[in-house]
PDB file of C-alpha atoms in Angstrom:
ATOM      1  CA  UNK A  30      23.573 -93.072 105.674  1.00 67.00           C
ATOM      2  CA  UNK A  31      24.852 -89.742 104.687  1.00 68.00           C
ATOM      3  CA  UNK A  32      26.570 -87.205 108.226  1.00 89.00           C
ATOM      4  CA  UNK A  33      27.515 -84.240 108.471  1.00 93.00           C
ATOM      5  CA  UNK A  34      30.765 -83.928 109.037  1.00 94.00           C
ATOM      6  CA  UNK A  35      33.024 -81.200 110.898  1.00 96.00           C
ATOM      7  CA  UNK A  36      36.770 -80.413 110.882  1.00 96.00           C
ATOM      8  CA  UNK A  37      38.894 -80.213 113.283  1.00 96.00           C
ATOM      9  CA  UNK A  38      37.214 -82.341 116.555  1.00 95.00           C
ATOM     10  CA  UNK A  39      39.316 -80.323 118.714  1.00 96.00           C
ATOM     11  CA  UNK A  40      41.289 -76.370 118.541  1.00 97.00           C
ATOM     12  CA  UNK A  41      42.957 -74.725 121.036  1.00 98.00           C
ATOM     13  CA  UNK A  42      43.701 -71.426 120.369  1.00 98.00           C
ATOM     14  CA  UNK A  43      44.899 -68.126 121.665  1.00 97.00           C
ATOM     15  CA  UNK A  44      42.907 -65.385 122.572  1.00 97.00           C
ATOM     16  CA  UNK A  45      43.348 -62.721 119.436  1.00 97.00           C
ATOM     17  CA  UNK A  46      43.974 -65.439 116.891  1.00 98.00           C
ATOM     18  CA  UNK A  47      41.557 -66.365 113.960  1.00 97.00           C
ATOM     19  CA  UNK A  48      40.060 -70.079 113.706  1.00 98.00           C
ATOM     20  CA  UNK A  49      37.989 -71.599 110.778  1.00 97.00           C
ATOM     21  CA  UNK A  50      35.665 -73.851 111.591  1.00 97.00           C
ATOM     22  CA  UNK A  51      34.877 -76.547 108.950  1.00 96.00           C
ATOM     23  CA  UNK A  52      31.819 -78.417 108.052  1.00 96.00           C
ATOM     24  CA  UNK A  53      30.785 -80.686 105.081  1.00 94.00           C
ATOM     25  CA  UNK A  54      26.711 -80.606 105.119  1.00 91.00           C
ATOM     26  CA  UNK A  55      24.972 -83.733 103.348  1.00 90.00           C
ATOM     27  CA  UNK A  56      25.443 -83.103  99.635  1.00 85.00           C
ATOM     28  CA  UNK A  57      21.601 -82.597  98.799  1.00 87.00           C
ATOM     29  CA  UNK A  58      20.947 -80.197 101.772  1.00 89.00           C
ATOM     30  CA  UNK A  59      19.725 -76.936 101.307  1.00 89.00           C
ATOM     31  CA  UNK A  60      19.913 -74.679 104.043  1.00 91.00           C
ATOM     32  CA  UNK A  61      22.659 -74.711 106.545  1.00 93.00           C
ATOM     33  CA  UNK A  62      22.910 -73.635 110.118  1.00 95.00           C
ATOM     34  CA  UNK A  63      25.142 -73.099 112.994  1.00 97.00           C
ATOM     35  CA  UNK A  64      24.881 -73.158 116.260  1.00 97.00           C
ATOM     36  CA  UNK A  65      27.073 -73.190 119.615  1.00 96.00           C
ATOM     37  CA  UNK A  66      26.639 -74.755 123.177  1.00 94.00           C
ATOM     38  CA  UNK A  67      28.879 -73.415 125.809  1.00 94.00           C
ATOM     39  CA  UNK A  68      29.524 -76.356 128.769  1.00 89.00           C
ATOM     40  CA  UNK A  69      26.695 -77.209 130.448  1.00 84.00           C
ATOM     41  CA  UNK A  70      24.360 -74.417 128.753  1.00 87.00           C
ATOM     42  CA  UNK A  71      22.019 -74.846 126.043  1.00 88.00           C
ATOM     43  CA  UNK A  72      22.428 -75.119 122.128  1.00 93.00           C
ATOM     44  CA  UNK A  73      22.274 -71.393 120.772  1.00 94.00           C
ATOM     45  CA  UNK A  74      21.723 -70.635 117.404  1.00 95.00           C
ATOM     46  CA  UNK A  75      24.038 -68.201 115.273  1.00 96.00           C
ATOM     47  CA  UNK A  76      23.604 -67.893 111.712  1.00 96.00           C
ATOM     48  CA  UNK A  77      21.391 -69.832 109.156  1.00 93.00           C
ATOM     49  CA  UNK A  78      22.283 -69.896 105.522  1.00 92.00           C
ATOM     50  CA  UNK A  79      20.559 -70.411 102.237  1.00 89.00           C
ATOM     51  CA  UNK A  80      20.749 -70.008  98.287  1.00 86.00           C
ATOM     52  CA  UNK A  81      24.223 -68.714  99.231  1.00 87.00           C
ATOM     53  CA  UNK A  82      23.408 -66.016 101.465  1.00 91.00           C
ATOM     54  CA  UNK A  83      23.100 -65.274 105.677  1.00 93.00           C
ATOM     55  CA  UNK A  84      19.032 -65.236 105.996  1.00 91.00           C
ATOM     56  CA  UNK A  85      18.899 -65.366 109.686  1.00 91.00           C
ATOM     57  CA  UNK A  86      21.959 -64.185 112.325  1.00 93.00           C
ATOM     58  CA  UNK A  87      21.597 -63.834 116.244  1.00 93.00           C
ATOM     59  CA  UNK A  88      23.316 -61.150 118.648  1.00 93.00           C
ATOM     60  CA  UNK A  89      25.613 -63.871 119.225  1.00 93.00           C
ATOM     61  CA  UNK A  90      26.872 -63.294 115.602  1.00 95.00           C
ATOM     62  CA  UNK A  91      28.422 -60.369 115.578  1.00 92.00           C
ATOM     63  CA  UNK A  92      31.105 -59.119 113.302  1.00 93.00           C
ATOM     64  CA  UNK A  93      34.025 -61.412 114.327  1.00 95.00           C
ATOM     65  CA  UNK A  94      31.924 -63.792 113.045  1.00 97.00           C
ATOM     66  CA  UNK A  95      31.517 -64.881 109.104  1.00 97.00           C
ATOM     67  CA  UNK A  96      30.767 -67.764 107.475  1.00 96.00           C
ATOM     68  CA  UNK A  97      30.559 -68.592 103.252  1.00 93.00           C
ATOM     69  CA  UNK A  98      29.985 -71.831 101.622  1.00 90.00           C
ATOM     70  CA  UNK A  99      32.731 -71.689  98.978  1.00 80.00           C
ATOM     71  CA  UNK A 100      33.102 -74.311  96.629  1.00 80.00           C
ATOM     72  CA  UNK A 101      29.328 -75.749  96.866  1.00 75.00           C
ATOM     73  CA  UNK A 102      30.375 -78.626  99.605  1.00 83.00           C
ATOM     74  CA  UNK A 103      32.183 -76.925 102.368  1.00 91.00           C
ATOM     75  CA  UNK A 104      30.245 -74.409 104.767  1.00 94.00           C
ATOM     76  CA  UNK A 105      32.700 -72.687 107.086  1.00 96.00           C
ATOM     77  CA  UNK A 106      32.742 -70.741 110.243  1.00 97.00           C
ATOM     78  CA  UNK A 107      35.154 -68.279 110.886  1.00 97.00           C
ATOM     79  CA  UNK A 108      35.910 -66.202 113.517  1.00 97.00           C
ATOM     80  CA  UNK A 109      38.248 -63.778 113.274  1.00 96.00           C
ATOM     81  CA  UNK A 110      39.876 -62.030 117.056  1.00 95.00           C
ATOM     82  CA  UNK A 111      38.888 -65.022 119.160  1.00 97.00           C
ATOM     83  CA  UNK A 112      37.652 -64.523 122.558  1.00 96.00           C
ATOM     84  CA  UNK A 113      37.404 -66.628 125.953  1.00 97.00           C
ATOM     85  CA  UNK A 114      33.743 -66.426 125.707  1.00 96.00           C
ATOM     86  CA  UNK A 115      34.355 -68.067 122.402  1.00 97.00           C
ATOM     87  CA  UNK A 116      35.112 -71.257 123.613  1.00 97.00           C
ATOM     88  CA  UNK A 117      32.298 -73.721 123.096  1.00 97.00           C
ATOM     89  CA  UNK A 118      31.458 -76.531 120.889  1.00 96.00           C
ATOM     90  CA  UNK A 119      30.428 -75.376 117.525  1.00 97.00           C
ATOM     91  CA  UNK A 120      27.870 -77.224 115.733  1.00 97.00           C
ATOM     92  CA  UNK A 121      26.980 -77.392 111.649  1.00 96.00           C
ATOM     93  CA  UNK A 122      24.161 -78.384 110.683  1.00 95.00           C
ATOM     94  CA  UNK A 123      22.041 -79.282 107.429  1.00 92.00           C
ATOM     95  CA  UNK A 124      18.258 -79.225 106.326  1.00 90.00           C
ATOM     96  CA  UNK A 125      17.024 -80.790 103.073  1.00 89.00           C
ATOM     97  CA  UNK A 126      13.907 -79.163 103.010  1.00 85.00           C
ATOM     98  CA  UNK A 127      11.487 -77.094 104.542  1.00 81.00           C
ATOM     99  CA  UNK A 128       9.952 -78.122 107.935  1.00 81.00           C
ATOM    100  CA  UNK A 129      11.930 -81.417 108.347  1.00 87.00           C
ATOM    101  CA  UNK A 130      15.046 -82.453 110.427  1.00 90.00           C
ATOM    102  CA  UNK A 131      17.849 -80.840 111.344  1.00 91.00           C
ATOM    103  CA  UNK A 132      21.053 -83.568 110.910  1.00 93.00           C
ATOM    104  CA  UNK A 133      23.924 -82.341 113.158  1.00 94.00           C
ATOM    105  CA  UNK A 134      27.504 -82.990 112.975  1.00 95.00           C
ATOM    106  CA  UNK A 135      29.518 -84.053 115.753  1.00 94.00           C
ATOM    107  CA  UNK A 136      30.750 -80.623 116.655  1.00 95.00           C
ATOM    108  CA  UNK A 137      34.093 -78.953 116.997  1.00 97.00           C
ATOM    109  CA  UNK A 138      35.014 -77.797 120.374  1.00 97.00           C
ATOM    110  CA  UNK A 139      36.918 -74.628 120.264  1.00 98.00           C
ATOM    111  CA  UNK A 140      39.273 -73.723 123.420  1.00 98.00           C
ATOM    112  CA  UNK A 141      40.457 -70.456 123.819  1.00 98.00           C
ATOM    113  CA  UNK A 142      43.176 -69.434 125.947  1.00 97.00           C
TER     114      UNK A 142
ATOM    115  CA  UNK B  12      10.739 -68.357 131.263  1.00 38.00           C
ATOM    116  CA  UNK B  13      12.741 -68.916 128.437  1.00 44.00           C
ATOM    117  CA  UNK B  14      11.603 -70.711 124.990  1.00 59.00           C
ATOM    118  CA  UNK B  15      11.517 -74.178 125.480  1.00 69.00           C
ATOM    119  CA  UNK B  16      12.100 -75.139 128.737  1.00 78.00           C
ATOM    120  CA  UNK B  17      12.258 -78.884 129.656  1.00 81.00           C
ATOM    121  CA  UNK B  18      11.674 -80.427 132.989  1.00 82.00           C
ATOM    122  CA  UNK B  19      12.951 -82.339 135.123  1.00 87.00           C
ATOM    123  CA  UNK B  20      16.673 -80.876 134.557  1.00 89.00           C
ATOM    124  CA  UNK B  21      17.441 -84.319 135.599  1.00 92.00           C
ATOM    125  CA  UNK B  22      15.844 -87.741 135.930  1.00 94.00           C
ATOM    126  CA  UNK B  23      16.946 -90.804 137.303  1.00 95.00           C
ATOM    127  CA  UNK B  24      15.223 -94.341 136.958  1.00 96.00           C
ATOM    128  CA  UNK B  25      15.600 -97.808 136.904  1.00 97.00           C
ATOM    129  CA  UNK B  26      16.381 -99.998 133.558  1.00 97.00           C
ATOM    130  CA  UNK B  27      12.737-101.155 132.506  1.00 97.00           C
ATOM    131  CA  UNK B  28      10.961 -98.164 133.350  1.00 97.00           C
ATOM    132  CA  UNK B  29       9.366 -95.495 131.610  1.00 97.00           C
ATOM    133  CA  UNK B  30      10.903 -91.863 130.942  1.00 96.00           C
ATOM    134  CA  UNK B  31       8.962 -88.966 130.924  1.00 96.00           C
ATOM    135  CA  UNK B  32      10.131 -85.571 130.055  1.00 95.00           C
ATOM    136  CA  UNK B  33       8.470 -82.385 129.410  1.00 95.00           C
ATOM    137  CA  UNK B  34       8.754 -78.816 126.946  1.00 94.00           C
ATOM    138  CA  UNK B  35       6.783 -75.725 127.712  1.00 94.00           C
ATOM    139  CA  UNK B  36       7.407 -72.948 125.075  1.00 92.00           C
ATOM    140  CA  UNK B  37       6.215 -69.919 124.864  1.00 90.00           C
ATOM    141  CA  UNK B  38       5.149 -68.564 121.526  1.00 86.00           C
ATOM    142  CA  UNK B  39       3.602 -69.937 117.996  1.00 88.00           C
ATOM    143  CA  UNK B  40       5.572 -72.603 116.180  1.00 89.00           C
ATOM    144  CA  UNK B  41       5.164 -74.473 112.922  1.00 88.00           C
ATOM    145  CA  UNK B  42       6.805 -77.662 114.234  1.00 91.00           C
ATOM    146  CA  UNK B  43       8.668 -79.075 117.744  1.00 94.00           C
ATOM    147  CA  UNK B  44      11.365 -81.612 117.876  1.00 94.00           C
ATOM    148  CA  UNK B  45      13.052 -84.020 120.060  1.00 96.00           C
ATOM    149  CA  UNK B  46      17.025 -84.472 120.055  1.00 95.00           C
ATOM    150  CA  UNK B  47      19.079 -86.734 122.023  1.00 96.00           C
ATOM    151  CA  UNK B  48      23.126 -85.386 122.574  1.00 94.00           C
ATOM    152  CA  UNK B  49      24.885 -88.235 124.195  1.00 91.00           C
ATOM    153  CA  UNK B  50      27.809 -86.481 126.300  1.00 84.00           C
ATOM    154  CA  UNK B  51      30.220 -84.484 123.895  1.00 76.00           C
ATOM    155  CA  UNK B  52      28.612 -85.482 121.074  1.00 84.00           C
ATOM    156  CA  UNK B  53      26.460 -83.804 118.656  1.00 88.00           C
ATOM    157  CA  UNK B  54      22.713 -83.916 118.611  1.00 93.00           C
ATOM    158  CA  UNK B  55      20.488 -86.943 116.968  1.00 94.00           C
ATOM    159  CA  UNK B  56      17.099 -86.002 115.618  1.00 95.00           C
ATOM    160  CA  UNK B  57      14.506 -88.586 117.304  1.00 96.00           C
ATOM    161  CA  UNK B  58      11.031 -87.009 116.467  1.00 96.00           C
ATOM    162  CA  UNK B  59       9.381 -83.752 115.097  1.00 94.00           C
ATOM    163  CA  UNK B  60       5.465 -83.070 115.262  1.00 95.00           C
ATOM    164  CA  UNK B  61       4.236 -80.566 113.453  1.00 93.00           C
ATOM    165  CA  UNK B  62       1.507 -77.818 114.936  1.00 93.00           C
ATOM    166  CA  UNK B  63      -1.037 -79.866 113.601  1.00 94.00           C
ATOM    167  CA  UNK B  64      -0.445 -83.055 115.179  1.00 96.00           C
ATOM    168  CA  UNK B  65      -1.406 -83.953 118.440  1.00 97.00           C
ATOM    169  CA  UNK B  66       0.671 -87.313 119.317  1.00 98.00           C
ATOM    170  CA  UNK B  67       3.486 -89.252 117.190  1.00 97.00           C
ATOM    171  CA  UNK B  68       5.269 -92.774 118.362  1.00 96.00           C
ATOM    172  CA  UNK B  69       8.627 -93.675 116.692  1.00 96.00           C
ATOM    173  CA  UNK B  70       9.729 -96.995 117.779  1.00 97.00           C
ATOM    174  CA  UNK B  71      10.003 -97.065 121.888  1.00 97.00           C
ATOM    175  CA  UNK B  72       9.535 -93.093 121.869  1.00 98.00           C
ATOM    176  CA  UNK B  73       6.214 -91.162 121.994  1.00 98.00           C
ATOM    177  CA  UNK B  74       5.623 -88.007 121.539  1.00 98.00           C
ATOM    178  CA  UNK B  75       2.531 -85.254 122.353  1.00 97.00           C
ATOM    179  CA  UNK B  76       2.295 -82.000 121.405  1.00 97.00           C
ATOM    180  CA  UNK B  77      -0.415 -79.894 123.308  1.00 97.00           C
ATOM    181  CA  UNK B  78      -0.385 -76.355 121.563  1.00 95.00           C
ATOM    182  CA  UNK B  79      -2.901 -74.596 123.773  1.00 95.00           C
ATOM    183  CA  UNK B  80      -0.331 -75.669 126.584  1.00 95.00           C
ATOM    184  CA  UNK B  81       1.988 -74.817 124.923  1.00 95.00           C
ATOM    185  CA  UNK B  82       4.055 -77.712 126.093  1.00 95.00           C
ATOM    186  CA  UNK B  83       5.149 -81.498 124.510  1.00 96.00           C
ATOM    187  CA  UNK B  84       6.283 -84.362 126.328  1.00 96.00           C
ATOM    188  CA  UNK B  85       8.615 -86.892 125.091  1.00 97.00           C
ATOM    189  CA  UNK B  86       7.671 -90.272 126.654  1.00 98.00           C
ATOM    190  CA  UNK B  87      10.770 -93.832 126.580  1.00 98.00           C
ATOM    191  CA  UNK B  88       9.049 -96.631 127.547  1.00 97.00           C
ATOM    192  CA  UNK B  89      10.942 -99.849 128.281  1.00 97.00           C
ATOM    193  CA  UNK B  90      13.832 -98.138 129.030  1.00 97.00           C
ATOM    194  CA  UNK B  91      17.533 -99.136 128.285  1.00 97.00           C
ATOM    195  CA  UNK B  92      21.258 -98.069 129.932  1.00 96.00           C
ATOM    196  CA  UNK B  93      22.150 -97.154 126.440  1.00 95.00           C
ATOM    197  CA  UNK B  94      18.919 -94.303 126.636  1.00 97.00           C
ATOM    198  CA  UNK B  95      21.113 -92.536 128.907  1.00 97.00           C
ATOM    199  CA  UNK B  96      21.861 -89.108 127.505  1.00 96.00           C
ATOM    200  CA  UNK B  97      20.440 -85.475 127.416  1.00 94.00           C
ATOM    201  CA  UNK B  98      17.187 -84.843 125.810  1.00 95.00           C
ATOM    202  CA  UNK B  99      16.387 -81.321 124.390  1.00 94.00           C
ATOM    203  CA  UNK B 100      13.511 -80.280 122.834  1.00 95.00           C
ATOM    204  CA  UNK B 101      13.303 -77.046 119.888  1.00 94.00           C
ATOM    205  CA  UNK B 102      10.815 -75.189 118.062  1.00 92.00           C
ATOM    206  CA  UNK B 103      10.563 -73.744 114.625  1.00 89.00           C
ATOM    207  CA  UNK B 104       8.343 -70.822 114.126  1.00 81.00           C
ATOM    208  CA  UNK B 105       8.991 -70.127 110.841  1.00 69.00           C
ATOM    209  CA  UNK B 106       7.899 -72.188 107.560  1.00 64.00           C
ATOM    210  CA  UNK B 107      11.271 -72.941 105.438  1.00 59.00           C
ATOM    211  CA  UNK B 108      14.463 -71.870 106.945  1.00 57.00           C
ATOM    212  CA  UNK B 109      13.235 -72.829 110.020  1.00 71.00           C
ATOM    213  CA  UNK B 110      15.554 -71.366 113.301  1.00 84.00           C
ATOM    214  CA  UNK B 111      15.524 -74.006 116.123  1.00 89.00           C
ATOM    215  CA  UNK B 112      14.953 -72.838 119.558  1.00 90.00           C
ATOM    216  CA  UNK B 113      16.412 -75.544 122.049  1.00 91.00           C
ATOM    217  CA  UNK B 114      15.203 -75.725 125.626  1.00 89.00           C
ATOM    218  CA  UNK B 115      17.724 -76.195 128.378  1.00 87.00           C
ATOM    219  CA  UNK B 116      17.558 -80.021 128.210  1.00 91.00           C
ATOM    220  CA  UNK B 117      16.575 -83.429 130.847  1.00 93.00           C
ATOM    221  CA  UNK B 118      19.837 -85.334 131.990  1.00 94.00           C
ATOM    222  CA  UNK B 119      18.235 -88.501 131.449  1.00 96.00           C
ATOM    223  CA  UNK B 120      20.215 -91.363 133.606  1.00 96.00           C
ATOM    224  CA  UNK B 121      18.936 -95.167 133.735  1.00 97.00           C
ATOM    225  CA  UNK B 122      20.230 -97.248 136.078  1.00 95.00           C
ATOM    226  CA  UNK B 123      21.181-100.845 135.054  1.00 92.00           C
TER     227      UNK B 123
END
């Protein structure tokens, strides 16, 4: 069965420095989401993304944040002055069609230091 | 209260028996879900019921959906060790490029 996948499991990083998040949705997906979970909270949403474009952000996604689906496969997150606040595990996310599942990769968990 | 809310925060029971956990939310949605995250993992899709549907059974998993409620509850029967994970439920309100809404989860725990 076709996953999501997401690059790298684990990064550490120091506070100031710019991460990219990776993600390689299911190749027939359509719209794209992703969303964070700081330990022990809940899963927060941050951006959604179809047809190329941001169609939904949160307050959470502010201007450090950016994402862009490049080459048609890969759908990145990048942030670009980390913060401590940052560090959470950073989910991607795929949707084939319109009021259906969400499939979920297994996360990257950003540290910050 | 927050959107999607799930109680109990935690729940404990013996292999065998059944699992109950409940999702109030708060405003209009086109659809609910059910996810499963085992611990550092990412999250498994297990059910979704649409606004329109009142009850929906995948496998050992049932699900209601009461909209004037406002609440769902996700129901394990026959339950296993390997159920043992956290349970969230989310809404969609919108049709097509739907944002999910996740409620703050049930530590589900079964005890062999």
């Amino acid at each position: 069965e076709p996953e999501v996948t997401q690059t790298p499991s684990h990064q550490v990083t120091q506070m100031g420095q710019e991460v990219i998040l990776r993600c390689v949705p299911i190749s027939n997906h359509l719209y794209f989401y992703w969303y964070r979970q700081i330990l022990g909270q809940k899963v927060e949403f941050l951006v959604s993304f179809y047809n190329n474009e941001i169609s939904e952000k949160s307050e959470i996604f502010d201007d450090q944040f950016s994402v862009e689906r490049p080459d048609g496969s890969n759908f990145t997150l990048k942030i670009r002055s980390t913060k401590l606040e940052d560090s959470a595990m950073y989910f991607c996310a795929g949707q084939g069609r319109a009021n259906s599942p969400l499939h979920f990769g297994n996360g990257t968990r950003l540290t910050v230091t | 209260s927050q959107q999607g809310e799930e109680d109990p925060q935690a729940l404990s029971i013996q292999e065998g028996e059944n699992a109950t956990m409940n999702c109030s939310y708060k405003t209009s949605i086109n659809n609910l879900q059910w996810y499963r995250q085992n611990s550092g993992r990412g999250l498994v899709h297990l059910i979704l019921i649409r606004s329109n549907e009142r009850e929906k059974h995948s496998g050992r998993l049932r699900v209601t959906l009461d909209t004037s409620k406002k609440s769902s509850s996700l129901l394990i029967t026959a339950s296993r060790a390997a159920d043992t994970a956290s349970y969230f439920c989310a809404t969609a309100f919108n049709f097509g490029n739907e944002k999910l809404t996740f409620g703050t989860g049930t530590r589900l725990t079964i005890i062999p």
